[in-house]
Coordinates of C-alpha atoms and ligand atoms in Angstrom, one line a residue:
X25 CA 0.0 0.0 0.0
X26 CA 1.4 3.4 -0.9
X27 CA 0.5 6.8 0.6
X28 CA -0.6 9.4 -1.9
X29 CA 1.9 12.3 -2.0
X30 CA 0.3 15.7 -1.2
X31 CA 1.8 18.1 -3.6
X32 CA -0.7 21.0 -3.3
X33 CA 0.9 24.5 -3.0
X34 CA 0.4 25.8 0.5
X35 CA -2.1 28.6 0.6
X36 CA -3.2 31.4 3.0
X37 CA -6.4 33.3 3.2
X38 CA -6.2 37.0 2.2
X39 CA -8.3 39.9 1.2
X40 CA -7.7 40.8 -2.5
X41 CA -8.1 44.6 -2.2
X42 CA -9.8 45.7 1.0
X43 CA -11.9 44.2 3.9
X44 CA -14.8 46.4 2.6
X45 CA -17.6 47.8 4.8
X46 CA -21.3 46.8 5.0
X47 CA -23.1 46.4 2.6
X48 CA -20.0 45.8 0.4
X49 CA -18.0 43.3 2.5
X50 CA -15.3 41.3 0.8
X51 CA -14.7 37.7 1.4
X52 CA -11.2 36.3 2.1
X53 CA -9.9 34.1 -0.7
X54 CA -7.0 31.5 -0.8
X55 CA -3.7 32.6 -2.3
X56 CA -0.4 30.8 -2.6
X57 CA 2.0 31.6 0.3
X58 CA 3.6 34.9 -0.9
X59 CA 7.3 35.4 -1.6
X60 CA 8.6 38.6 0.0
X61 CA 12.3 38.4 -0.8
X62 CA 12.1 39.1 -4.6
X63 CA 14.2 41.5 -6.8
X64 CA 14.4 44.4 -7.4
X65 CA 12.2 45.3 -4.4
X66 CA 12.7 42.8 -1.6
X67 CA 10.2 43.3 1.3
X68 CA 9.9 41.9 4.8
X69 CA 7.6 42.0 7.8
X70 CA 9.1 42.8 11.2
X71 CA 7.1 40.0 13.0
X72 CA 7.8 36.3 12.6
X73 CA 5.8 34.5 9.9
X74 CA 2.9 32.5 11.4
X75 CA 2.1 29.0 10.1
X76 CA 0.1 29.2 6.9
X77 CA -2.8 27.3 8.4
X78 CA -5.8 29.1 6.9
X79 CA -6.3 31.6 9.7
X80 CA -9.3 33.9 9.1
X81 CA -10.3 37.5 9.8
X82 CA -9.8 38.8 13.3
X83 CA -6.5 36.9 13.8
X84 CA -3.0 38.3 13.7
X85 CA -2.0 35.4 11.4
X86 CA -4.6 36.5 8.9
X87 CA -3.4 40.1 9.1
X88 CA 0.2 39.0 8.5
X89 CA -0.7 37.1 5.4
X90 CA -2.9 39.8 4.0
X91 CA -0.1 42.3 4.4
X92 CA 2.5 39.9 3.1
X93 CA 0.5 39.1 0.0
X94 CA -0.1 42.8 -0.7
X95 CA 3.5 43.7 -0.2
X96 CA 4.7 41.0 -2.5
X97 CA 2.2 41.9 -5.2
X98 CA 2.9 45.6 -5.0
X99 CA 6.7 44.9 -5.3
X100 CA 6.0 42.6 -8.2
X101 CA 3.8 45.2 -9.9
X102 CA 6.5 47.9 -10.0
X103 CA 9.6 45.7 -10.2
X104 CA 9.3 44.9 -13.9
X105 CA 8.6 48.5 -14.8
X106 CA 11.5 50.3 -13.2
X107 CA 15.0 50.8 -14.8
X108 CA 17.6 48.1 -14.1
X109 CA 19.5 49.0 -10.9
X110 CA 16.6 50.7 -9.1
X111 CA 16.7 49.9 -5.4
X112 CA 15.0 51.1 -2.2
X113 CA 16.2 54.3 -0.7
X114 CA 19.5 53.5 1.1
X115 CA 18.2 54.2 4.6
X116 CA 15.4 51.7 4.2
X117 CA 17.9 48.9 4.0
X118 CA 18.1 46.0 1.6
X119 CA 14.5 44.9 2.2
X120 CA 11.6 47.3 2.9
X121 CA 10.2 46.2 6.2
X122 CA 6.6 46.5 7.3
X123 CA 5.5 47.0 10.9
X124 CA 2.0 45.8 11.2
X125 CA 1.0 47.0 14.7
X126 CA 2.8 50.4 15.1
X127 CA 0.3 52.0 17.4
X128 CA -3.3 53.4 17.7
X129 CA -4.4 55.5 14.7
X130 CA -6.4 55.2 11.5
X131 CA -3.4 55.6 9.3
X132 CA -0.2 54.2 7.9
X133 CA 3.0 55.8 6.6
X134 CA 6.4 55.4 4.8
X135 CA 9.4 57.1 6.5
X136 CA 12.6 55.8 4.7
X137 CA 13.1 53.3 7.5
X138 CA 10.1 51.2 6.6
X139 CA 6.3 51.0 6.4
X140 CA 4.3 51.6 9.5
X141 CA 0.6 50.5 9.9
X142 CA -1.7 51.6 12.7
X143 CA -5.0 50.3 13.9
X144 CA -7.9 51.5 16.0
X145 CA -11.2 50.1 17.2
X146 CA -14.2 52.0 15.8
X147 CA -17.8 51.0 16.7
X148 CA -16.6 47.7 18.0
X149 CA -14.6 46.8 14.9
X150 CA -10.8 46.7 14.9
X151 CA -9.7 48.5 11.7
X152 CA -6.1 47.5 11.0
X153 CA -4.5 49.5 8.1
X154 CA -2.3 46.5 7.3
X155 CA -5.4 44.4 6.6
X156 CA -6.2 46.5 3.5
X157 CA -4.1 45.5 0.5
X158 CA -4.9 48.9 -1.0
X159 CA -3.3 50.7 1.9
X160 CA -0.3 48.4 1.9
X161 CA 0.1 48.9 -1.9
X162 CA -0.3 52.7 -1.4
X163 CA 2.5 52.9 1.2
X164 CA 4.7 50.6 -0.9
X165 CA 4.1 53.0 -3.8
X166 CA 5.6 55.9 -1.7
X167 CA 8.7 53.7 -1.2
X168 CA 8.9 52.9 -4.9
X169 CA 8.6 56.6 -6.0
X170 CA 11.2 57.5 -3.3
X171 CA 13.5 54.9 -4.9
X172 CA 13.0 56.5 -8.3
X173 CA 12.9 60.1 -7.4
X174 CA 14.4 60.8 -3.9
X175 CA 14.3 64.6 -4.6
X176 CA 10.5 64.6 -4.1
X177 CA 10.8 63.6 -0.5
X178 CA 11.9 66.9 0.9
X179 CA 10.6 69.2 -1.9
X180 CA 8.5 72.0 -0.4
X181 CA 5.7 71.9 -2.9
X182 CA 2.1 70.9 -2.7
X183 CA 2.1 69.6 -6.2
X184 CA 5.1 67.2 -5.8
X185 CA 3.7 66.0 -2.5
X186 CA 0.3 65.3 -4.2
X187 CA 2.0 63.4 -7.0
X188 CA 3.5 61.2 -4.3
X189 CA 0.0 60.5 -3.0
X190 CA -1.4 59.9 -6.5
X191 CA 1.4 57.4 -7.1
X192 CA 0.4 55.6 -3.9
X193 CA -3.2 55.3 -5.1
X194 CA -2.1 54.3 -8.6
X195 CA 0.1 51.7 -6.9
X196 CA -3.0 50.3 -5.1
X197 CA -5.0 50.3 -8.4
X198 CA -2.3 48.5 -10.4
X199 CA -1.6 46.0 -7.6
X200 CA -5.3 45.1 -7.5
X201 CA -5.4 44.7 -11.3
X202 CA -2.7 42.0 -11.1
X203 CA -5.4 39.7 -9.8
X204 CA -7.5 38.0 -12.5
X205 CA -10.6 37.7 -10.4
X206 CA -10.5 41.4 -9.6
X207 CA -10.1 42.3 -13.3
X208 CA -13.1 40.1 -14.1
X209 CA -15.1 41.7 -11.3
X210 CA -14.3 45.3 -12.3
X211 CA -15.1 44.7 -15.9
X212 CA -18.5 43.3 -14.8
X213 CA -19.1 46.2 -12.3
X214 CA -18.3 48.9 -14.9
X215 CA -19.6 47.1 -17.9
X216 CA -16.1 47.6 -19.3
X217 CA -16.1 51.4 -18.9
X218 CA -13.2 51.6 -16.5
X219 CA -13.7 55.4 -15.9
X220 CA -16.6 54.5 -13.7
X221 CA -16.4 54.0 -10.0
X222 CA -15.5 50.5 -9.1
X223 CA -14.1 48.3 -6.5
X224 CA -10.6 49.2 -7.7
X225 CA -11.1 52.9 -8.1
X226 CA -12.5 53.2 -4.6
X227 CA -9.6 53.4 -2.2
X228 CA -9.6 51.9 1.3
X229 CA -13.4 51.4 1.9
X230 CA -13.0 50.1 5.4
X231 CA -10.6 52.8 6.6
X232 CA -12.9 55.4 4.9
X233 CA -15.9 54.1 6.9
X234 CA -13.9 54.2 10.2
X235 CA -12.7 57.8 9.6
X236 CA -16.3 58.9 8.6
X237 CA -17.5 57.9 12.1
X238 CA -15.5 60.8 13.6
X239 CA -15.1 63.1 10.7
X240 CA -18.2 62.8 8.5
X241 CA -17.1 65.1 5.7
X242 CA -13.4 64.1 5.6
X243 CA -13.8 61.2 3.2
X244 CA -16.0 60.1 0.3
X245 CA -19.4 58.6 1.1
X246 CA -18.3 55.0 0.1
X247 CA -14.5 55.0 0.5
X248 CA -11.5 57.0 1.5
X249 CA -10.9 58.5 -2.0
X250 CA -12.1 57.7 -5.4
X251 CA -10.1 57.8 -8.6
X252 CA -13.3 58.0 -10.6
X253 CA -13.7 61.8 -10.1
X254 CA -14.0 65.1 -12.0
X255 CA -11.6 67.3 -10.1
X256 CA -10.2 70.0 -12.3
X257 CA -6.7 71.4 -11.8
X258 CA -6.2 74.7 -9.8
X259 CA -2.8 76.0 -8.9
X260 CA -2.5 74.6 -5.3
X261 CA -0.9 77.9 -4.2
X262 CA -4.4 79.4 -4.6
X263 CA -6.4 76.6 -2.9
X264 CA -7.4 76.4 0.8
X265 CA -5.1 74.2 2.9
X266 CA -8.0 71.8 3.8
X267 CA -11.6 71.2 3.1
X268 CA -14.4 68.6 2.9
X269 CA -13.8 65.6 0.7
X270 CA -16.1 66.9 -2.1
X271 CA -14.0 69.9 -2.6
X272 CA -10.4 70.3 -3.8
X273 CA -7.8 71.7 -1.4
X274 CA -4.0 71.9 -1.5
X275 CA -3.8 69.1 1.1
X276 CA -1.8 66.5 -0.8
X277 CA -4.3 63.6 -0.6
X278 CA -7.1 65.9 -1.7
X279 CA -5.1 67.4 -4.6
X280 CA -3.7 64.0 -5.6
X281 CA -7.2 63.2 -7.0
X282 CA -6.7 65.5 -9.9
X283 CA -3.8 63.3 -11.1
X284 CA -5.1 59.9 -10.1
X285 CA -8.4 60.8 -11.8
X286 CA -6.6 61.5 -15.0
X287 CA -4.6 58.2 -14.7
X288 CA -7.8 56.2 -14.3
X289 CA -9.2 57.7 -17.6
X290 CA -5.8 57.0 -19.3
X291 CA -6.0 53.4 -18.2
X292 CA -9.6 53.2 -19.5
X293 CA -8.4 54.8 -22.8
X294 CA -5.5 52.4 -23.3
X295 CA -7.8 49.4 -22.4
X296 CA -10.3 50.5 -25.2
X297 CA -7.4 50.4 -27.7
X298 CA -6.5 46.7 -26.8
X299 CA -7.4 44.1 -29.4
X300 CA -9.8 42.4 -26.9
X301 CA -11.7 44.1 -24.1
X302 CA -11.3 41.2 -21.7
X303 CA -9.4 40.6 -18.5
X304 CA -6.2 39.9 -20.3
X305 CA -6.5 43.1 -22.3
X306 CA -7.0 44.9 -18.9
X307 CA -3.8 43.3 -17.5
X308 CA -1.9 44.6 -20.6
X309 CA -3.4 48.1 -20.3
X310 CA -2.5 48.3 -16.7
X311 CA 1.1 47.4 -17.5
X312 CA 1.4 49.9 -20.3
X313 CA -0.1 52.8 -18.2
X314 CA 2.2 51.9 -15.2
X315 CA 5.3 51.8 -17.5
X316 CA 4.5 55.3 -19.0
X317 CA 4.1 56.7 -15.5
X318 CA 7.5 55.2 -14.3
X319 CA 9.2 56.5 -17.4
X320 CA 7.7 60.0 -16.8
X321 CA 8.6 60.3 -13.1
X322 CA 12.2 59.2 -13.8
X323 CA 12.7 61.8 -16.5
X324 CA 10.4 64.7 -15.5
X325 CA 12.3 67.6 -13.8
X326 CA 11.2 68.6 -10.3
X327 CA 9.4 72.0 -11.0
X328 CA 6.6 74.0 -9.5
X329 CA 4.1 73.0 -12.3
X330 CA 5.0 69.4 -11.7
X331 CA 1.8 67.7 -12.8
X332 CA 2.1 69.2 -16.3
X333 CA 5.7 68.1 -16.6
X334 CA 4.9 64.5 -15.6
X335 CA 1.9 64.5 -18.0
X336 CA 4.1 65.8 -20.8
X337 CA 6.7 63.1 -20.1
X338 CA 4.1 60.4 -20.2
X339 CA 3.0 61.6 -23.6
X340 CA 6.7 61.7 -24.7
X341 CA 7.4 58.2 -23.2
X342 CA 4.5 56.9 -25.3
X343 CA 5.9 58.5 -28.4
X344 CA 9.2 56.8 -27.8
X345 CA 7.9 53.4 -26.7
X346 CA 4.7 53.0 -28.6
X347 CA 5.0 55.4 -31.5
X348 CA 2.4 57.7 -29.9
X349 CA -0.4 55.1 -30.0
X350 CA -1.9 56.2 -26.7
X351 CA -1.2 59.9 -27.1
X352 CA -4.8 60.9 -27.9
X353 CA -6.1 59.0 -24.8
X354 CA -3.6 60.7 -22.6
X355 CA -4.1 64.2 -24.0
X356 CA -7.8 63.8 -23.5
X357 CA -7.5 62.7 -19.9
X358 CA -5.0 65.4 -19.0
X359 CA -7.2 68.0 -20.6
X360 CA -10.3 66.8 -18.9
X361 CA -8.6 67.2 -15.5
X362 CA -6.9 70.5 -16.4
X363 CA -3.4 69.0 -15.9
X364 CA -2.6 70.2 -19.4
X365 CA -4.0 73.2 -21.0
X366 CA -5.2 72.8 -24.6
X367 CA -2.1 74.6 -25.9
X368 CA 0.1 72.5 -23.7
X369 CA -1.4 69.2 -24.9
X370 CA -1.0 70.1 -28.5
X371 CA 2.6 71.5 -28.0
X372 CA 4.1 68.0 -27.3
X373 CA 4.5 67.0 -30.8
X374 CA 6.6 64.2 -32.3
X375 CA 9.4 66.6 -33.4
X376 CA 9.3 68.3 -30.0
X377 CA 9.8 64.9 -28.3
X378 CA 12.5 64.0 -30.8
X379 CA 14.3 67.3 -30.0
X380 CA 14.3 66.7 -26.2
X381 CA 14.7 62.9 -26.4
X382 CA 18.4 62.7 -25.6
X383 CA 18.0 64.2 -22.1
X384 CA 15.0 62.0 -21.3
X385 CA 16.8 58.8 -22.4
X386 CA 19.7 59.7 -20.1
X387 CA 17.6 60.2 -17.0
X388 CA 18.3 57.6 -14.3
X389 CA 16.5 56.8 -11.1
X390 CA 17.8 57.9 -7.7
X391 CA 20.6 60.5 -7.7
X392 CA 21.4 63.3 -5.3
X393 CA 18.7 64.3 -2.9
X394 CA 19.2 68.0 -3.5
X395 CA 19.4 67.8 -7.3
X396 CA 17.0 70.3 -8.8
X397 CA 16.0 71.9 -5.5
X398 CA 16.9 75.4 -4.5
X399 CA 17.2 76.7 -0.9
X400 CA 14.6 79.3 0.1
X401 CA 15.1 80.9 3.5
X402 CA 12.2 82.6 5.3
X403 CA 12.0 84.6 8.6
X404 CA 11.3 82.2 11.4
X405 CA 9.3 84.7 13.5
X406 CA 6.3 84.6 11.2
X407 CA 6.0 80.9 12.0
X408 CA 6.7 81.1 15.7
X409 CA 10.3 79.9 15.2
X410 CA 13.4 81.4 16.7
X411 CA 15.8 81.4 13.6
X412 CA 15.6 81.6 9.9
X413 CA 14.1 78.5 8.2
X414 CA 15.4 77.0 5.0
X415 CA 13.1 75.2 2.6
X416 CA 13.9 73.0 -0.5
X417 CA 12.0 74.5 -3.3
X418 CA 11.5 72.8 -6.7
X419 CA 13.5 74.7 -9.3
X420 CA 14.7 72.4 -12.1
X421 CA 14.6 73.7 -15.6
X422 CA 11.4 72.6 -17.4
X423 CA 12.0 70.2 -20.3
X424 CA 8.7 71.0 -21.9
X425 CA 7.6 74.7 -21.7
X426 CA 4.0 73.6 -20.8
X427 CA 1.6 74.3 -18.0
X428 CA -1.8 73.3 -16.6
X429 CA -5.2 74.9 -17.4
X430 CA -6.3 78.2 -16.1
X431 CA -10.1 77.6 -15.4
X432 CA -10.7 81.0 -17.1
X433 CA -9.0 79.6 -20.3
X434 CA -5.5 79.2 -21.5
X435 CA -2.6 78.2 -19.3
X436 CA -1.8 78.8 -15.7
X437 CA 1.4 80.9 -15.1
X438 CA 3.3 78.6 -12.7
X439 CA 4.2 80.2 -9.4
X440 CA 7.8 80.9 -8.7
X441 CA 9.8 78.4 -6.5
X442 CA 9.8 80.8 -3.5
X443 CA 6.0 81.2 -3.6
X444 CA 5.5 77.5 -4.0
X445 CA 7.7 76.7 -1.0
X446 CA 6.3 79.4 1.4
X447 CA 2.7 78.6 0.5
X448 CA 3.5 74.9 1.2
X449 CA 5.1 75.8 4.6
X450 CA 2.2 77.9 5.6
X451 CA -0.3 75.2 4.7
X452 CA 1.6 72.6 6.8
X453 CA 1.3 74.9 9.8
X454 CA -2.3 75.6 9.1
X455 CA -2.9 71.9 9.1
X456 CA -0.8 71.3 12.3
X457 CA 1.6 68.9 10.6
X458 CA 4.9 70.4 11.7
X459 CA 6.9 69.2 14.8
X460 CA 8.8 72.1 16.2
X461 CA 11.1 71.2 19.2
X462 CA 10.7 73.4 22.3
X463 CA 14.1 75.0 21.9
X464 CA 13.2 76.4 18.5
X465 CA 9.8 78.0 19.5
X466 CA 9.3 81.7 20.1
X467 CA 7.0 82.8 22.9
X468 CA 4.2 83.3 20.3
X469 CA 4.6 79.8 18.8
X470 CA 1.4 78.2 17.6
X471 CA 2.5 74.6 17.4
X472 CA -0.1 71.9 17.4
X473 CA 0.8 69.4 20.1
X474 CA -2.1 67.1 19.7
X475 CA -0.7 63.5 19.9
X476 CA -3.5 62.5 17.5
X477 CA -2.3 64.6 14.5
X478 CA 0.5 62.9 12.6
X479 CA 3.5 65.3 12.1
X480 CA 4.7 64.7 8.6
X481 CA 7.5 67.3 8.9
X482 CA 9.8 68.7 11.5
X483 CA 12.0 71.8 12.0
X484 CA 15.5 70.7 12.7
X485 CA 19.0 72.2 12.7
X486 CA 20.2 72.7 9.1
X487 CA 22.7 70.1 8.0
X488 CA 24.0 72.5 5.4
X489 CA 25.0 75.4 7.8
X490 CA 23.4 78.0 10.0
X491 CA 19.8 78.2 11.1
X492 CA 17.0 75.7 10.8
X493 CA 15.5 73.5 8.0
X494 CA 12.2 72.0 7.2
X495 CA 12.5 68.3 6.6
X496 CA 10.0 65.6 5.9
X497 CA 9.5 62.7 8.4
X498 CA 7.1 60.6 6.4
X499 CA 4.4 60.3 3.7
X500 CA 1.1 59.0 5.1
Ligands
ZN614 ZN1 0.2 58.4 1.1

């Protein structure tokens, strides 16, 4: 008598995109045990791996495998798209490490040391950020963009910070679309019109519901943010620092929706141009759109009108990779969201791309942190600070002389680097996001000391010389 060999691949139960929230609750599904240590973006989890024994929702083992599966999938979404030699920011170490229970909050962040996920109990339900693959993929997206473009981390600019947030949501979207069952589900839900709101365009439904309990107007009615939106570009210098979710503000997550909204329409346009509008065609469209975005962020100079430069470089990348096949879809999407003015969209012609091509082809990921940034020093007293404060303003030379739409018609005249940086600083203070150590505060300082408000920035002694500098701690 012989014993039948069991050769089945070990599996774990995971959520595919988000736990969801009633009435749209998602069911865990079995996935193969995820591989974390893969190139070029190895990931790790600080806790020891539990036995893959099919643990379900509500257990730490389940949370571990959901996070591991999402980390692995996000790393494998971007890995094939980035230039050879791309690696995590050096301070993150060889493998990007996730900490799944970092404290009490409804949030998560990336801080160049790793990924930190918080949790909180709301109305009797434990909402753990690490249990949402969309949140895990969003934070991993911050780390990927930091690997490609470290200059964006400290840039004092609402538009570059918002592009980071859009990249995070795009990371969540593309990571979801790597799963065939989700591609099939979203095609059914949208009847193949991917511009429409769907399970993959709605970000972090469960976290959104939890935040809504305490802050009813801070998030969308059915999720945290939705890439299916109609927000039209305004220069963030002229927007209020915060506002309800149905308005546009200069707060980076709010303003990110202008760019992520255009990206969803681009994906929909590229999908329509595939030979077959089926799940395989959607997988191809997602890869093409992701590749054009990676090409663009590597090559686009860090400038005040950053959205327009990234948009122009996506159109240029398509010209170089695909002979301009998807140019009309991209121009249309960027125009609909005001990221490119009509004149800007029509200015990026084939000869123009050919003329600027050499510089774009030479662009490489990483590089010096300060490259393209210029120091802007402001009086500390206006901000309740004892010494002059230095900001890193975006000031590279534009490759394409293009800009976003002015709602009144024509193109916006981009603000100068000094105005961009000081407006950004003022907004950070108005939102209570800056940590100022006691020794640097004046008697009239207005520092927000609430332990519940995450400080994304801090004022610290300038590494370069005299005075103080504004530095970023994390992207949440
Ligand atoms: Zn973020």
